[in-house]
Amino acid sequence: MMSHSRLVQKSIIESKESMFVYSAVATLRNTEAVASAKIRRAMLRLQGKSKY
């Protein structure tokens, strides 16, 4: 009985960790997307200015 509850605790801890990792990765990807969009916009602006 003791080992069963320990297993349950372990799985709960692991699922919490995986959720944290998942949210961290999602945040990173979102930040990356925003940054690349800003860079793309800046590059387009620079290219537009260099034409004139």
mmCIF file with all atom_site columns, N, CA and C in Angstrom, residues 7-52:
data_model
loop_
_atom_site.group_PDB
_atom_site.id
_atom_site.type_symbol
_atom_site.label_atom_id
_atom_site.label_alt_id
_atom_site.label_comp_id
_atom_site.label_asym_id
_atom_site.label_entity_id
_atom_site.label_seq_id
_atom_site.pdbx_PDB_ins_code
_atom_site.Cartn_x
_atom_site.Cartn_y
_atom_site.Cartn_z
_atom_site.occupancy
_atom_site.B_iso_or_equiv
_atom_site.pdbx_formal_charge
_atom_site.auth_seq_id
_atom_site.auth_comp_id
_atom_site.auth_asym_id
_atom_site.auth_atom_id
_atom_site.pdbx_PDB_model_num
ATOM 1   N N  . LEU A 1 7  ? 4.072  5.740  -5.658  1.00 0.00 ? 7  LEU A N  1
ATOM 2   C CA . LEU A 1 7  ? 4.018  5.763  -7.120  1.00 0.00 ? 7  LEU A CA 1
ATOM 3   C C  . LEU A 1 7  ? 3.074  6.856  -7.613  1.00 0.00 ? 7  LEU A C  1
ATOM 4   N N  . VAL A 1 8  ? 1.937  6.966  -6.941  1.00 0.00 ? 8  VAL A N  1
ATOM 5   C CA . VAL A 1 8  ? 0.961  7.993  -7.320  1.00 0.00 ? 8  VAL A CA 1
ATOM 6   C C  . VAL A 1 8  ? 1.569  9.377  -7.134  1.00 0.00 ? 8  VAL A C  1
ATOM 7   N N  . GLN A 1 9  ? 2.251  9.579  -6.004  1.00 0.00 ? 9  GLN A N  1
ATOM 8   C CA . GLN A 1 9  ? 2.911  10.863 -5.751  1.00 0.00 ? 9  GLN A CA 1
ATOM 9   C C  . GLN A 1 9  ? 3.929  11.154 -6.845  1.00 0.00 ? 9  GLN A C  1
ATOM 10  N N  . LYS A 1 10 ? 4.705  10.130 -7.204  1.00 0.00 ? 10 LYS A N  1
ATOM 11  C CA . LYS A 1 10 ? 5.742  10.302 -8.222  1.00 0.00 ? 10 LYS A CA 1
ATOM 12  C C  . LYS A 1 10 ? 5.124  10.713 -9.559  1.00 0.00 ? 10 LYS A C  1
ATOM 13  N N  . SER A 1 11 ? 4.025  10.055 -9.925  1.00 0.00 ? 11 SER A N  1
ATOM 14  C CA . SER A 1 11 ? 3.393  10.375 -11.208 1.00 0.00 ? 11 SER A CA 1
ATOM 15  C C  . SER A 1 11 ? 2.795  11.777 -11.187 1.00 0.00 ? 11 SER A C  1
ATOM 16  N N  . ILE A 1 12 ? 2.271  12.200 -10.037 1.00 0.00 ? 12 ILE A N  1
ATOM 17  C CA . ILE A 1 12 ? 1.720  13.555 -9.914  1.00 0.00 ? 12 ILE A CA 1
ATOM 18  C C  . ILE A 1 12 ? 2.841  14.577 -10.082 1.00 0.00 ? 12 ILE A C  1
ATOM 19  N N  . ILE A 1 13 ? 3.971  14.319 -9.427  1.00 0.00 ? 13 ILE A N  1
ATOM 20  C CA . ILE A 1 13 ? 5.115  15.228 -9.533  1.00 0.00 ? 13 ILE A CA 1
ATOM 21  C C  . ILE A 1 13 ? 5.599  15.289 -10.978 1.00 0.00 ? 13 ILE A C  1
ATOM 22  N N  . GLU A 1 14 ? 5.684  14.127 -11.631 1.00 0.00 ? 14 GLU A N  1
ATOM 23  C CA . GLU A 1 14 ? 6.156  14.090 -13.017 1.00 0.00 ? 14 GLU A CA 1
ATOM 24  C C  . GLU A 1 14 ? 5.212  14.835 -13.956 1.00 0.00 ? 14 GLU A C  1
ATOM 25  N N  . SER A 1 15 ? 3.913  14.670 -13.738 1.00 0.00 ? 15 SER A N  1
ATOM 26  C CA . SER A 1 15 ? 2.955  15.358 -14.608 1.00 0.00 ? 15 SER A CA 1
ATOM 27  C C  . SER A 1 15 ? 3.028  16.866 -14.391 1.00 0.00 ? 15 SER A C  1
ATOM 28  N N  . LYS A 1 16 ? 3.264  17.288 -13.146 1.00 0.00 ? 16 LYS A N  1
ATOM 29  C CA . LYS A 1 16 ? 3.428  18.721 -12.869 1.00 0.00 ? 16 LYS A CA 1
ATOM 30  C C  . LYS A 1 16 ? 4.669  19.244 -13.580 1.00 0.00 ? 16 LYS A C  1
ATOM 31  N N  . GLU A 1 17 ? 5.755  18.475 -13.530 1.00 0.00 ? 17 GLU A N  1
ATOM 32  C CA . GLU A 1 17 ? 6.988  18.896 -14.193 1.00 0.00 ? 17 GLU A CA 1
ATOM 33  C C  . GLU A 1 17 ? 6.794  18.996 -15.696 1.00 0.00 ? 17 GLU A C  1
ATOM 34  N N  . SER A 1 18 ? 6.121  18.009 -16.281 1.00 0.00 ? 18 SER A N  1
ATOM 35  C CA . SER A 1 18 ? 5.920  18.032 -17.728 1.00 0.00 ? 18 SER A CA 1
ATOM 36  C C  . SER A 1 18 ? 5.025  19.201 -18.131 1.00 0.00 ? 18 SER A C  1
ATOM 37  N N  . MET A 1 19 ? 4.053  19.533 -17.298 1.00 0.00 ? 19 MET A N  1
ATOM 38  C CA . MET A 1 19 ? 3.201  20.686 -17.581 1.00 0.00 ? 19 MET A CA 1
ATOM 39  C C  . MET A 1 19 ? 4.024  21.969 -17.533 1.00 0.00 ? 19 MET A C  1
ATOM 40  N N  . PHE A 1 20 ? 4.932  22.055 -16.554 1.00 0.00 ? 20 PHE A N  1
ATOM 41  C CA . PHE A 1 20 ? 5.790  23.236 -16.444 1.00 0.00 ? 20 PHE A CA 1
ATOM 42  C C  . PHE A 1 20 ? 6.684  23.354 -17.671 1.00 0.00 ? 20 PHE A C  1
ATOM 43  N N  . VAL A 1 21 ? 7.276  22.217 -18.072 1.00 0.00 ? 21 VAL A N  1
ATOM 44  C CA . VAL A 1 21 ? 8.146  22.211 -19.250 1.00 0.00 ? 21 VAL A CA 1
ATOM 45  C C  . VAL A 1 21 ? 7.349  22.612 -20.485 1.00 0.00 ? 21 VAL A C  1
ATOM 46  N N  . TYR A 1 22 ? 6.143  22.058 -20.616 1.00 0.00 ? 22 TYR A N  1
ATOM 47  C CA . TYR A 1 22 ? 5.303  22.363 -21.775 1.00 0.00 ? 22 TYR A CA 1
ATOM 48  C C  . TYR A 1 22 ? 4.979  23.855 -21.843 1.00 0.00 ? 22 TYR A C  1
ATOM 49  N N  . SER A 1 23 ? 4.604  24.437 -20.700 1.00 0.00 ? 23 SER A N  1
ATOM 50  C CA . SER A 1 23 ? 4.255  25.860 -20.685 1.00 0.00 ? 23 SER A CA 1
ATOM 51  C C  . SER A 1 23 ? 5.488  26.718 -20.953 1.00 0.00 ? 23 SER A C  1
ATOM 52  N N  . ALA A 1 24 ? 6.647  26.277 -20.454 1.00 0.00 ? 24 ALA A N  1
ATOM 53  C CA . ALA A 1 24 ? 7.884  27.016 -20.699 1.00 0.00 ? 24 ALA A CA 1
ATOM 54  C C  . ALA A 1 24 ? 8.227  26.993 -22.182 1.00 0.00 ? 24 ALA A C  1
ATOM 55  N N  . VAL A 1 25 ? 8.078  25.828 -22.803 1.00 0.00 ? 25 VAL A N  1
ATOM 56  C CA . VAL A 1 25 ? 8.365  25.697 -24.236 1.00 0.00 ? 25 VAL A CA 1
ATOM 57  C C  . VAL A 1 25 ? 7.383  26.541 -25.049 1.00 0.00 ? 25 VAL A C  1
ATOM 58  N N  . ALA A 1 26 ? 6.113  26.520 -24.647 1.00 0.00 ? 26 ALA A N  1
ATOM 59  C CA . ALA A 1 26 ? 5.101  27.308 -25.353 1.00 0.00 ? 26 ALA A CA 1
ATOM 60  C C  . ALA A 1 26 ? 5.425  28.797 -25.253 1.00 0.00 ? 26 ALA A C  1
ATOM 61  N N  . THR A 1 27 ? 5.850  29.242 -24.070 1.00 0.00 ? 27 THR A N  1
ATOM 62  C CA . THR A 1 27 ? 6.212  30.646 -23.874 1.00 0.00 ? 27 THR A CA 1
ATOM 63  C C  . THR A 1 27 ? 7.410  31.014 -24.739 1.00 0.00 ? 27 THR A C  1
ATOM 64  N N  . LEU A 1 28 ? 8.411  30.114 -24.769 1.00 0.00 ? 28 LEU A N  1
ATOM 65  C CA . LEU A 1 28 ? 9.600  30.353 -25.585 1.00 0.00 ? 28 LEU A CA 1
ATOM 66  C C  . LEU A 1 28 ? 9.231  30.470 -27.054 1.00 0.00 ? 28 LEU A C  1
ATOM 67  N N  . ARG A 1 29 ? 8.400  29.548 -27.532 1.00 0.00 ? 29 ARG A N  1
ATOM 68  C CA . ARG A 1 29 ? 8.007  29.567 -28.948 1.00 0.00 ? 29 ARG A CA 1
ATOM 69  C C  . ARG A 1 29 ? 7.248  30.840 -29.273 1.00 0.00 ? 29 ARG A C  1
ATOM 70  N N  . ASN A 1 30 ? 6.386  31.268 -28.355 1.00 0.00 ? 30 ASN A N  1
ATOM 71  C CA . ASN A 1 30 ? 5.609  32.486 -28.567 1.00 0.00 ? 30 ASN A CA 1
ATOM 72  C C  . ASN A 1 30 ? 6.543  33.694 -28.630 1.00 0.00 ? 30 ASN A C  1
ATOM 73  N N  . THR A 1 31 ? 7.504  33.746 -27.693 1.00 0.00 ? 31 THR A N  1
ATOM 74  C CA . THR A 1 31 ? 8.475  34.844 -27.667 1.00 0.00 ? 31 THR A CA 1
ATOM 75  C C  . THR A 1 31 ? 9.288  34.855 -28.951 1.00 0.00 ? 31 THR A C  1
ATOM 76  N N  . GLU A 1 32 ? 9.687  33.650 -29.405 1.00 0.00 ? 32 GLU A N  1
ATOM 77  C CA . GLU A 1 32 ? 10.460 33.513 -30.630 1.00 0.00 ? 32 GLU A CA 1
ATOM 78  C C  . GLU A 1 32 ? 9.672  34.047 -31.819 1.00 0.00 ? 32 GLU A C  1
ATOM 79  N N  . ALA A 1 33 ? 8.390  33.675 -31.878 1.00 0.00 ? 33 ALA A N  1
ATOM 80  C CA . ALA A 1 33 ? 7.542  34.100 -32.996 1.00 0.00 ? 33 ALA A CA 1
ATOM 81  C C  . ALA A 1 33 ? 7.397  35.615 -33.010 1.00 0.00 ? 33 ALA A C  1
ATOM 82  N N  . VAL A 1 34 ? 7.183  36.203 -31.836 1.00 0.00 ? 34 VAL A N  1
ATOM 83  C CA . VAL A 1 34 ? 7.038  37.657 -31.738 1.00 0.00 ? 34 VAL A CA 1
ATOM 84  C C  . VAL A 1 34 ? 8.339  38.340 -32.151 1.00 0.00 ? 34 VAL A C  1
ATOM 85  N N  . ALA A 1 35 ? 9.466  37.812 -31.679 1.00 0.00 ? 35 ALA A N  1
ATOM 86  C CA . ALA A 1 35 ? 10.766 38.400 -31.997 1.00 0.00 ? 35 ALA A CA 1
ATOM 87  C C  . ALA A 1 35 ? 11.042 38.319 -33.492 1.00 0.00 ? 35 ALA A C  1
ATOM 88  N N  . SER A 1 36 ? 10.775 37.161 -34.103 1.00 0.00 ? 36 SER A N  1
ATOM 89  C CA . SER A 1 36 ? 11.047 37.000 -35.531 1.00 0.00 ? 36 SER A CA 1
ATOM 90  C C  . SER A 1 36 ? 10.133 37.909 -36.351 1.00 0.00 ? 36 SER A C  1
ATOM 91  N N  . ALA A 1 37 ? 8.902  38.101 -35.878 1.00 0.00 ? 37 ALA A N  1
ATOM 92  C CA . ALA A 1 37 ? 7.985  39.000 -36.581 1.00 0.00 ? 37 ALA A CA 1
ATOM 93  C C  . ALA A 1 37 ? 8.502  40.433 -36.520 1.00 0.00 ? 37 ALA A C  1
ATOM 94  N N  . LYS A 1 38 ? 9.015  40.830 -35.359 1.00 0.00 ? 38 LYS A N  1
ATOM 95  C CA . LYS A 1 38 ? 9.569  42.183 -35.209 1.00 0.00 ? 38 LYS A CA 1
ATOM 96  C C  . LYS A 1 38 ? 10.792 42.357 -36.097 1.00 0.00 ? 38 LYS A C  1
ATOM 97  N N  . ILE A 1 39 ? 11.652 41.326 -36.130 1.00 0.00 ? 39 ILE A N  1
ATOM 98  C CA . ILE A 1 39 ? 12.861 41.383 -36.959 1.00 0.00 ? 39 ILE A CA 1
ATOM 99  C C  . ILE A 1 39 ? 12.470 41.496 -38.427 1.00 0.00 ? 39 ILE A C  1
ATOM 100 N N  . ARG A 1 40 ? 11.476 40.692 -38.835 1.00 0.00 ? 40 ARG A N  1
ATOM 101 C CA . ARG A 1 40 ? 11.029 40.714 -40.230 1.00 0.00 ? 40 ARG A CA 1
ATOM 102 C C  . ARG A 1 40 ? 10.509 42.097 -40.600 1.00 0.00 ? 40 ARG A C  1
ATOM 103 N N  . ARG A 1 41 ? 9.741  42.699 -39.676 1.00 0.00 ? 41 ARG A N  1
ATOM 104 C CA . ARG A 1 41 ? 9.185  44.025 -39.920 1.00 0.00 ? 41 ARG A CA 1
ATOM 105 C C  . ARG A 1 41 ? 10.310 45.057 -40.052 1.00 0.00 ? 41 ARG A C  1
ATOM 106 N N  . ALA A 1 42 ? 11.308 44.942 -39.174 1.00 0.00 ? 42 ALA A N  1
ATOM 107 C CA . ALA A 1 42 ? 12.432 45.873 -39.206 1.00 0.00 ? 42 ALA A CA 1
ATOM 108 C C  . ALA A 1 42 ? 13.219 45.715 -40.501 1.00 0.00 ? 42 ALA A C  1
ATOM 109 N N  . MET A 1 43 ? 13.408 44.467 -40.937 1.00 0.00 ? 43 MET A N  1
ATOM 110 C CA . MET A 1 43 ? 14.139 44.212 -42.177 1.00 0.00 ? 43 MET A CA 1
ATOM 111 C C  . MET A 1 43 ? 13.387 44.809 -43.367 1.00 0.00 ? 43 MET A C  1
ATOM 112 N N  . LEU A 1 44 ? 12.082 44.632 -43.398 1.00 0.00 ? 44 LEU A N  1
ATOM 113 C CA . LEU A 1 44 ? 11.275 45.188 -44.491 1.00 0.00 ? 44 LEU A CA 1
ATOM 114 C C  . LEU A 1 44 ? 11.376 46.707 -44.499 1.00 0.00 ? 44 LEU A C  1
ATOM 115 N N  . ARG A 1 45 ? 11.361 47.298 -43.293 1.00 0.00 ? 45 ARG A N  1
ATOM 116 C CA . ARG A 1 45 ? 11.447 48.751 -43.182 1.00 0.00 ? 45 ARG A CA 1
ATOM 117 C C  . ARG A 1 45 ? 12.798 49.232 -43.713 1.00 0.00 ? 45 ARG A C  1
ATOM 118 N N  . LEU A 1 46 ? 13.872 48.507 -43.352 1.00 0.00 ? 46 LEU A N  1
ATOM 119 C CA . LEU A 1 46 ? 15.208 48.873 -43.816 1.00 0.00 ? 46 LEU A CA 1
ATOM 120 C C  . LEU A 1 46 ? 15.306 48.741 -45.332 1.00 0.00 ? 46 LEU A C  1
ATOM 121 N N  . GLN A 1 47 ? 14.760 47.650 -45.875 1.00 0.00 ? 47 GLN A N  1
ATOM 122 C CA . GLN A 1 47 ? 14.800 47.438 -47.320 1.00 0.00 ? 47 GLN A CA 1
ATOM 123 C C  . GLN A 1 47 ? 14.010 48.531 -48.043 1.00 0.00 ? 47 GLN A C  1
ATOM 124 N N  . GLY A 1 48 ? 12.886 48.910 -47.459 1.00 0.00 ? 48 GLY A N  1
ATOM 125 C CA . GLY A 1 48 ? 12.065 49.958 -48.058 1.00 0.00 ? 48 GLY A CA 1
ATOM 126 C C  . GLY A 1 48 ? 12.783 51.295 -48.073 1.00 0.00 ? 48 GLY A C  1
ATOM 127 N N  . LYS A 1 49 ? 13.531 51.589 -46.995 1.00 0.00 ? 49 LYS A N  1
ATOM 128 C CA . LYS A 1 49 ? 14.252 52.856 -46.899 1.00 0.00 ? 49 LYS A CA 1
ATOM 129 C C  . LYS A 1 49 ? 15.435 52.884 -47.862 1.00 0.00 ? 49 LYS A C  1
ATOM 130 N N  . SER A 1 50 ? 16.100 51.736 -48.038 1.00 0.00 ? 50 SER A N  1
ATOM 131 C CA . SER A 1 50 ? 17.295 51.698 -48.886 1.00 0.00 ? 50 SER A CA 1
ATOM 132 C C  . SER A 1 50 ? 16.934 51.895 -50.358 1.00 0.00 ? 50 SER A C  1
ATOM 133 N N  . LYS A 1 51 ? 15.676 51.650 -50.732 1.00 0.00 ? 51 LYS A N  1
ATOM 134 C CA . LYS A 1 51 ? 15.259 51.831 -52.126 1.00 0.00 ? 51 LYS A CA 1
ATOM 135 C C  . LYS A 1 51 ? 15.225 53.314 -52.498 1.00 0.00 ? 51 LYS A C  1
ATOM 136 N N  . TYR A 1 52 ? 14.888 54.159 -51.524 1.00 0.00 ? 52 TYR A N  1
ATOM 137 C CA . TYR A 1 52 ? 14.747 55.577 -51.833 1.00 0.00 ? 52 TYR A CA 1
ATOM 138 C C  . TYR A 1 52 ? 15.997 56.361 -51.510 1.00 0.00 ? 52 TYR A C  1
#
